[in-house]
CSV table of C-alpha atoms and ligand atoms in Angstrom, one decimal:
chain,number,residue,atom,x,y,z
A,14,UNK,CA,26.1,23.7,4.4
A,15,UNK,CA,29.3,24.7,6.5
A,16,UNK,CA,30.0,21.6,8.8
A,17,UNK,CA,31.9,22.4,12.1
A,18,UNK,CA,33.5,18.9,12.5
A,19,UNK,CA,36.6,18.8,10.3
A,20,UNK,CA,36.0,15.0,9.4
A,21,UNK,CA,32.4,15.7,8.1
A,22,UNK,CA,33.7,18.8,6.2
A,23,UNK,CA,36.4,16.7,4.4
A,24,UNK,CA,33.8,13.8,3.7
A,25,UNK,CA,31.4,16.4,2.2
A,26,UNK,CA,34.2,17.9,0.0
A,27,UNK,CA,34.9,14.4,-1.2
A,28,UNK,CA,31.6,13.5,-2.2
A,29,UNK,CA,31.0,16.9,-3.9
A,30,UNK,CA,34.2,15.8,-6.1
A,31,UNK,CA,32.9,12.4,-6.7
A,32,UNK,CA,29.5,13.6,-7.8
A,33,UNK,CA,30.9,15.5,-10.6
A,34,UNK,CA,33.1,12.7,-11.6
A,35,UNK,CA,32.4,9.9,-13.9
A,36,UNK,CA,32.1,7.4,-11.1
A,37,UNK,CA,28.6,5.5,-11.2
A,38,UNK,CA,26.1,5.7,-8.7
A,39,UNK,CA,26.4,2.3,-7.7
A,40,UNK,CA,30.2,2.7,-6.9
A,41,UNK,CA,29.5,5.9,-4.9
A,42,UNK,CA,26.9,4.2,-2.8
A,43,UNK,CA,29.2,1.4,-2.0
A,44,UNK,CA,31.9,4.0,-1.2
A,45,UNK,CA,29.9,6.1,1.0
A,46,UNK,CA,26.8,4.3,2.3
A,47,UNK,CA,28.0,0.6,2.4
A,48,UNK,CA,28.7,-1.2,5.4
A,49,UNK,CA,32.4,-0.5,5.1
A,50,UNK,CA,31.8,2.8,3.6
A,51,UNK,CA,33.4,6.2,4.5
A,52,UNK,CA,30.3,7.4,6.0
A,53,UNK,CA,29.4,4.4,8.1
A,54,UNK,CA,32.9,4.4,9.3
A,55,UNK,CA,32.9,8.0,10.1
A,56,UNK,CA,29.6,7.5,12.2
A,57,UNK,CA,31.4,4.8,14.3
A,58,UNK,CA,33.7,7.6,15.6
A,59,UNK,CA,31.2,9.2,17.5
A,60,UNK,CA,32.6,7.6,20.6
A,61,UNK,CA,35.7,9.6,20.3
A,62,UNK,CA,34.0,13.0,20.1
A,63,UNK,CA,33.9,15.2,23.2
A,64,UNK,CA,30.6,14.6,25.2
A,65,UNK,CA,29.4,18.2,24.7
A,66,UNK,CA,30.2,18.2,21.0
A,67,UNK,CA,28.1,15.0,20.3
A,68,UNK,CA,24.7,16.3,19.8
A,69,UNK,CA,26.0,18.8,17.2
A,70,UNK,CA,28.0,16.2,15.5
A,71,UNK,CA,25.2,13.8,15.3
A,72,UNK,CA,23.0,16.6,13.8
A,73,UNK,CA,25.6,17.4,11.4
A,74,UNK,CA,26.1,13.5,10.5
A,75,UNK,CA,22.4,13.4,9.8
A,76,UNK,CA,22.4,16.2,7.5
A,77,UNK,CA,25.4,14.9,5.6
A,78,UNK,CA,23.9,11.3,5.2
A,79,UNK,CA,20.7,12.9,4.0
A,80,UNK,CA,22.5,14.9,1.5
A,81,UNK,CA,24.6,12.0,0.2
A,82,UNK,CA,21.4,9.8,-0.2
A,83,UNK,CA,19.4,12.5,-2.0
A,84,UNK,CA,22.4,13.4,-4.2
A,85,UNK,CA,22.8,9.7,-5.2
A,86,UNK,CA,19.3,9.4,-5.9
A,87,UNK,CA,19.4,12.5,-8.2
A,88,UNK,CA,22.3,11.2,-10.0
A,89,UNK,CA,20.8,7.7,-10.5
A,90,UNK,CA,17.7,9.6,-12.2
A,91,UNK,CA,19.8,11.7,-14.2
A,92,UNK,CA,21.8,8.8,-15.6
A,93,UNK,CA,18.6,7.2,-16.4
A,94,UNK,CA,17.5,10.2,-18.5
A,95,UNK,CA,20.9,10.4,-20.3
A,96,UNK,CA,20.4,6.7,-21.7
A,97,UNK,CA,16.9,7.5,-23.1
A,98,UNK,CA,18.0,10.9,-24.7
A,99,UNK,CA,21.4,9.4,-26.2
A,100,UNK,CA,19.7,7.9,-29.1
A,101,UNK,CA,18.9,10.2,-32.0
A,102,UNK,CA,15.7,9.5,-33.6
A,103,UNK,CA,14.9,11.3,-36.9
A,104,UNK,CA,11.2,12.2,-36.6
A,105,UNK,CA,11.1,13.6,-40.1
A,106,UNK,CA,12.6,10.6,-41.9
A,107,UNK,CA,10.1,8.6,-44.1
A,108,UNK,CA,10.4,4.8,-44.2
A,109,UNK,CA,8.1,2.4,-45.9
A,110,UNK,CA,8.0,-1.5,-46.3
A,111,UNK,CA,10.6,-1.4,-49.2
A,112,UNK,CA,13.3,0.4,-47.1
A,113,UNK,CA,16.1,-2.1,-46.7
A,114,UNK,CA,16.4,-3.3,-43.2
A,115,UNK,CA,19.7,-1.9,-42.6
A,116,UNK,CA,18.7,1.7,-43.6
A,117,UNK,CA,15.9,1.6,-41.0
A,118,UNK,CA,16.7,3.0,-37.7
A,119,UNK,CA,17.1,0.4,-35.3
A,120,UNK,CA,13.9,1.3,-33.2
A,121,UNK,CA,11.7,0.8,-36.3
A,122,UNK,CA,13.2,-2.4,-37.5
A,123,UNK,CA,12.5,-3.9,-34.2
A,124,UNK,CA,9.1,-5.2,-33.1
A,125,UNK,CA,7.8,-3.2,-30.2
A,126,UNK,CA,7.4,-4.6,-26.7
A,127,UNK,CA,4.6,-4.0,-24.0
A,128,UNK,CA,5.2,-2.2,-21.0
A,129,UNK,CA,5.8,-4.3,-18.0
A,130,UNK,CA,2.8,-2.9,-16.3
A,131,UNK,CA,0.6,-3.6,-19.3
A,132,UNK,CA,2.0,-7.4,-19.6
A,133,UNK,CA,1.2,-7.8,-15.7
A,134,UNK,CA,-2.0,-6.2,-15.8
A,135,UNK,CA,-3.1,-8.6,-18.7
A,136,UNK,CA,-1.9,-11.5,-16.9
A,137,UNK,CA,-3.8,-10.6,-13.5
A,138,UNK,CA,-7.0,-9.8,-15.6
A,139,UNK,CA,-6.7,-13.1,-17.2
A,140,UNK,CA,-6.8,-14.8,-13.8
A,141,UNK,CA,-9.9,-12.7,-12.6
A,142,UNK,CA,-11.8,-13.4,-15.9
A,143,UNK,CA,-11.3,-17.0,-15.4
A,144,UNK,CA,-12.6,-16.9,-11.9
A,145,UNK,CA,-15.8,-15.4,-13.3
A,146,UNK,CA,-15.1,-11.5,-12.8
A,147,UNK,CA,-16.1,-8.8,-15.2
A,148,UNK,CA,-13.8,-5.8,-15.8
A,149,UNK,CA,-14.8,-2.2,-15.4
A,150,UNK,CA,-12.0,0.5,-16.2
A,151,UNK,CA,-11.6,3.4,-13.5
A,152,UNK,CA,-12.2,6.7,-14.5
A,153,UNK,CA,-9.3,9.2,-14.5
A,154,UNK,CA,-11.2,12.1,-13.3
A,155,UNK,CA,-13.9,12.0,-10.7
A,156,UNK,CA,-15.8,14.1,-8.1
A,157,UNK,CA,-16.0,14.4,-4.2
A,158,UNK,CA,-19.1,12.1,-4.1
A,159,UNK,CA,-17.4,9.1,-5.5
A,160,UNK,CA,-14.0,9.8,-4.0
A,161,UNK,CA,-15.3,10.3,-0.5
A,162,UNK,CA,-19.1,10.7,0.2
A,163,UNK,CA,-20.3,7.4,-1.3
A,164,UNK,CA,-17.3,5.6,0.5
A,165,UNK,CA,-18.7,6.7,3.9
A,166,UNK,CA,-16.2,9.7,4.3
A,167,UNK,CA,-18.2,12.4,5.9
A,168,UNK,CA,-17.5,15.9,4.8
A,169,UNK,CA,-14.5,17.4,6.8
A,170,UNK,CA,-13.6,13.8,8.2
A,171,UNK,CA,-9.9,13.5,8.9
A,172,UNK,CA,-9.6,10.1,7.3
A,173,UNK,CA,-9.9,12.1,4.0
A,174,UNK,CA,-6.3,13.2,4.5
A,175,UNK,CA,-5.0,9.6,4.0
A,176,UNK,CA,-6.0,9.7,0.4
A,177,UNK,CA,-4.8,13.1,-0.2
A,178,UNK,CA,-4.8,13.9,-3.9
A,179,UNK,CA,-5.1,16.7,-6.6
A,180,UNK,CA,-8.1,18.9,-7.1
A,181,UNK,CA,-8.9,20.9,-10.1
A,182,UNK,CA,-10.2,24.5,-10.0
A,183,UNK,CA,-13.6,22.9,-10.8
A,184,UNK,CA,-13.5,20.7,-7.9
A,185,UNK,CA,-12.7,17.6,-9.7
A,186,UNK,CA,-10.3,14.9,-8.4
A,187,UNK,CA,-8.2,12.5,-10.3
A,188,UNK,CA,-8.8,9.4,-8.3
A,189,UNK,CA,-6.4,8.6,-5.3
A,190,UNK,CA,-7.6,5.0,-5.4
A,191,UNK,CA,-9.8,2.7,-7.5
A,192,UNK,CA,-12.4,2.5,-4.8
A,193,UNK,CA,-13.9,5.6,-6.4
A,194,UNK,CA,-15.6,3.3,-8.8
A,195,UNK,CA,-17.4,1.1,-6.1
A,196,UNK,CA,-20.5,3.2,-6.2
A,197,UNK,CA,-20.8,3.2,-9.9
A,198,UNK,CA,-20.3,-0.7,-10.1
A,199,UNK,CA,-22.9,-1.3,-7.2
A,200,UNK,CA,-25.5,0.8,-9.1
A,201,UNK,CA,-24.7,-0.7,-12.6
A,202,UNK,CA,-24.8,-4.5,-11.9
A,203,UNK,CA,-27.3,-6.7,-10.3
A,204,UNK,CA,-26.1,-9.2,-7.6
A,205,UNK,CA,-24.3,-11.5,-8.0
A,206,UNK,CA,-21.8,-8.7,-8.5
A,207,UNK,CA,-18.3,-9.8,-9.3
A,208,UNK,CA,-16.2,-6.8,-10.8
A,209,UNK,CA,-12.5,-5.9,-10.9
A,210,UNK,CA,-11.4,-2.4,-11.7
A,211,UNK,CA,-8.0,-1.7,-12.8
A,212,UNK,CA,-7.0,2.1,-13.0
A,213,UNK,CA,-4.6,4.6,-12.7
A,214,UNK,CA,-4.5,6.5,-9.3
A,215,UNK,CA,-2.8,9.8,-8.2
A,216,UNK,CA,-1.4,10.9,-5.1
A,217,UNK,CA,0.1,14.1,-3.7
A,218,UNK,CA,3.4,12.4,-2.9
A,219,UNK,CA,7.0,13.5,-3.0
A,220,UNK,CA,8.5,11.1,-5.1
A,221,UNK,CA,11.5,9.0,-4.5
A,222,UNK,CA,12.7,5.4,-5.2
A,223,UNK,CA,9.7,3.7,-3.7
A,224,UNK,CA,7.0,6.5,-4.1
A,225,UNK,CA,5.3,7.8,-7.2
A,226,UNK,CA,2.5,10.4,-7.5
A,227,UNK,CA,1.1,8.0,-10.2
A,228,UNK,CA,0.3,4.5,-9.4
A,229,UNK,CA,-1.9,1.7,-10.7
A,230,UNK,CA,-4.4,-0.3,-8.6
A,231,UNK,CA,-6.7,-3.2,-9.2
A,232,UNK,CA,-10.0,-3.2,-7.0
A,233,UNK,CA,-12.4,-6.1,-6.5
A,234,UNK,CA,-16.0,-5.9,-5.6
A,235,UNK,CA,-18.1,-9.0,-4.9
A,236,UNK,CA,-21.7,-8.8,-3.6
A,237,UNK,CA,-24.4,-11.4,-3.2
A,238,UNK,CA,-26.6,-12.9,-0.6
A,239,UNK,CA,-25.0,-14.6,2.4
A,240,UNK,CA,-21.4,-13.7,1.4
A,241,UNK,CA,-19.1,-13.8,4.5
A,242,UNK,CA,-15.4,-13.0,5.4
A,243,UNK,CA,-14.3,-16.6,4.7
A,244,UNK,CA,-15.5,-16.2,1.0
A,245,UNK,CA,-13.3,-13.0,0.8
A,246,UNK,CA,-10.3,-14.8,2.2
A,247,UNK,CA,-10.7,-17.8,-0.1
A,248,UNK,CA,-11.3,-15.6,-3.2
A,249,UNK,CA,-8.1,-13.4,-2.6
A,250,UNK,CA,-5.8,-16.5,-1.8
A,251,UNK,CA,-7.1,-18.2,-4.9
A,252,UNK,CA,-6.1,-15.1,-7.1
A,253,UNK,CA,-2.6,-14.9,-5.3
A,254,UNK,CA,-1.8,-18.3,-5.6
A,255,UNK,CA,-2.7,-18.4,-9.4
A,256,UNK,CA,-0.5,-15.0,-9.6
A,257,UNK,CA,2.4,-16.5,-7.9
A,258,UNK,CA,1.8,-19.9,-9.2
A,259,UNK,CA,2.4,-21.6,-5.7
A,260,UNK,CA,0.6,-22.6,-2.7
A,261,UNK,CA,0.6,-19.6,0.1
A,262,UNK,CA,-0.2,-19.3,3.7
A,263,UNK,CA,-2.6,-16.3,4.2
A,264,UNK,CA,-3.4,-14.1,7.2
A,265,UNK,CA,-5.3,-11.0,7.9
A,266,UNK,CA,-4.6,-8.0,10.2
A,267,UNK,CA,-6.6,-5.0,11.2
A,268,UNK,CA,-6.4,-1.9,9.0
A,269,UNK,CA,-8.5,1.2,8.7
A,270,UNK,CA,-10.8,2.1,5.8
A,271,UNK,CA,-14.0,4.1,6.3
A,272,UNK,CA,-15.6,2.0,3.4
A,273,UNK,CA,-15.2,-1.5,5.0
A,274,UNK,CA,-16.3,-3.1,8.3
A,275,UNK,CA,-14.2,-4.9,9.2
A,276,UNK,CA,-11.2,-3.2,7.6
A,277,UNK,CA,-8.3,-5.6,7.0
A,278,UNK,CA,-4.8,-5.9,5.5
A,279,UNK,CA,-4.3,-9.3,3.7
A,280,UNK,CA,-0.9,-11.0,4.2
A,281,UNK,CA,0.6,-13.9,2.6
A,282,UNK,CA,3.7,-16.2,3.2
A,283,UNK,CA,6.7,-14.8,1.1
A,284,UNK,CA,6.5,-16.7,-2.3
A,285,UNK,CA,10.1,-15.7,-2.9
A,286,UNK,CA,12.0,-17.3,0.0
A,287,UNK,CA,9.2,-19.6,1.3
A,288,UNK,CA,9.3,-17.8,4.7
A,289,UNK,CA,13.1,-18.2,5.1
A,290,UNK,CA,13.4,-14.3,5.3
A,291,UNK,CA,14.6,-12.2,2.3
A,292,UNK,CA,14.9,-8.6,1.2
A,293,UNK,CA,11.6,-8.6,-0.4
A,294,UNK,CA,9.7,-9.7,2.9
A,295,UNK,CA,12.0,-7.5,4.8
A,296,UNK,CA,13.0,-10.7,6.7
A,297,UNK,CA,9.6,-11.3,8.0
A,298,UNK,CA,8.3,-14.1,6.0
A,299,UNK,CA,5.1,-12.3,5.3
A,300,UNK,CA,4.1,-9.8,2.3
A,301,UNK,CA,1.3,-7.3,2.7
A,302,UNK,CA,-0.6,-7.9,-0.4
A,303,UNK,CA,-3.5,-5.5,-0.3
A,304,UNK,CA,-6.2,-3.7,1.8
A,305,UNK,CA,-9.6,-5.4,2.0
A,306,UNK,CA,-12.8,-5.8,3.9
A,307,UNK,CA,-16.4,-6.5,4.0
A,308,UNK,CA,-18.2,-3.7,2.3
A,309,UNK,CA,-19.7,-1.1,4.8
A,310,UNK,CA,-23.5,-1.1,5.0
A,311,UNK,CA,-23.6,2.6,4.4
A,312,UNK,CA,-21.7,2.0,1.1
A,313,UNK,CA,-24.1,-0.7,0.0
A,314,UNK,CA,-27.1,1.4,0.8
A,315,UNK,CA,-25.6,4.4,-1.2
A,316,UNK,CA,-25.0,2.0,-4.0
A,317,UNK,CA,-28.9,1.2,-3.9
A,318,UNK,CA,-28.5,-2.2,-2.2
A,319,UNK,CA,-30.2,-3.2,0.9
A,320,UNK,CA,-27.5,-4.2,3.6
A,321,UNK,CA,-30.1,-6.4,5.3
A,322,UNK,CA,-30.3,-8.6,2.3
A,323,UNK,CA,-26.8,-8.4,0.5
A,324,UNK,CA,-23.4,-8.4,1.8
A,325,UNK,CA,-20.0,-8.5,0.0
A,326,UNK,CA,-16.2,-7.6,0.1
A,327,UNK,CA,-14.0,-5.3,-1.7
A,328,UNK,CA,-10.2,-5.2,-2.0
A,329,UNK,CA,-7.7,-2.8,-3.7
A,330,UNK,CA,-4.0,-3.6,-4.4
A,331,UNK,CA,-1.1,-1.9,-6.0
A,332,UNK,CA,0.3,-3.3,-9.3
A,333,UNK,CA,3.5,-1.3,-9.5
A,334,UNK,CA,5.0,-2.8,-6.4
A,335,UNK,CA,4.2,-6.3,-7.8
A,336,UNK,CA,5.9,-5.5,-11.1
A,337,UNK,CA,8.9,-4.4,-9.3
A,338,UNK,CA,9.3,-7.3,-7.0
A,339,UNK,CA,8.6,-9.7,-9.8
A,340,UNK,CA,11.2,-8.1,-12.1
A,341,UNK,CA,13.8,-7.1,-9.5
A,342,UNK,CA,13.4,-3.2,-10.3
A,343,UNK,CA,14.6,-1.1,-7.5
A,344,UNK,CA,13.4,2.3,-8.5
A,345,UNK,CA,9.7,2.8,-9.3
A,346,UNK,CA,10.5,5.9,-11.2
A,347,UNK,CA,11.9,3.6,-14.2
A,348,UNK,CA,8.2,2.8,-14.7
A,349,UNK,CA,7.2,6.1,-16.0
A,350,UNK,CA,10.6,7.0,-17.4
A,351,UNK,CA,9.5,6.5,-20.9
A,352,UNK,CA,13.1,5.1,-21.5
A,353,UNK,CA,12.9,2.6,-24.5
A,354,UNK,CA,16.1,0.9,-23.3
A,355,UNK,CA,14.3,-0.1,-20.3
A,356,UNK,CA,11.0,-1.1,-21.7
A,357,UNK,CA,12.7,-3.2,-24.4
A,358,UNK,CA,14.0,-5.6,-21.7
A,359,UNK,CA,10.7,-7.1,-21.1
B,5,LIG,N1,-8.7,1.8,-1.5
B,5,LIG,C1,-7.7,1.3,-0.4
B,5,LIG,C2,-6.4,1.9,-0.6
B,5,LIG,O1,-6.2,2.4,-1.6
B,5,LIG,C3,-7.6,-0.1,-0.5
B,5,LIG,C4,-9.1,-0.7,-0.3
B,5,LIG,C5,-9.9,-1.1,-1.4
B,5,LIG,C6,-9.3,-1.2,1.0
B,5,LIG,C7,-11.2,-1.7,-1.0
B,5,LIG,C8,-10.6,-2.1,1.4
B,5,LIG,C9,-11.5,-2.3,0.3
B,5,LIG,O2,-5.7,1.8,0.0
């Protein structure tokens, strides 16, 4: 990109040089994008630009900002891969129990460690089992019926776009959410139904520090006679208080899901700052914990249950964000990096 404004042009040349240097991503982020950073200071000069050139300046500055942000993100990711490949592992070497410790490669002499996602999942499932829930694993490949039709998405309905995912040539779908299992669970169990469904989900996403094409969700399904919204709020709050090991305030706000009625977003008071306002809750004091709602009568009917007799609720929440928040991990891509130096820290 050729910048017409000479200051921006200079800045672009400087960042190019820095990107090729040994300087760390953190250092460069502060240098350019920090509050006192070169880019932020440059932006403040817009007042000194002649009026008729301001629009062009603004446009160029935006392009440059985007370029800096994307390049630094890319640099961070390259650094991450470098760490993982810098260790040489001899895959042909043979070791047995009699090999002296010092001759074993370090990786073999250390006990393995569980991935942070697995650790958290086991902890969460432990809470739900103690609350009387069964566990069903989500399938990794599914079809249009379970992904959409059984969940009250008519064919061609625009709401399908909200869960855009990948399709195989055979019209199969890697599930975009664990709700794909609702119909199976409703058919398989007799009320009272209490099931949690952990699973890996796939979305048609461009990846960045907070988005991944692969994510993990935990669905909950609860059906019996006379189940109300109050039961839902009590159950979810009980789980979240056990998870964060503290008392929480809870509230719900409207959301949109075709498979529940009403459709809600469940919020909790921020357990990290006791609502004083921190970075994790975006200074609002509240954290969006999950989507939930009373299961739509059409979904119950499709699952073979009479909605006149039974009612219930469902929820779905993401695991990856919880693990990130709890461990202060800033980039979601670390979770799938396969980087042993990262995993060993847990
Ligand atoms: N499946 C929804 C999602 O992925 C979450 C959800 C599950 C909402 C169950 C309501 C009931 O966003």
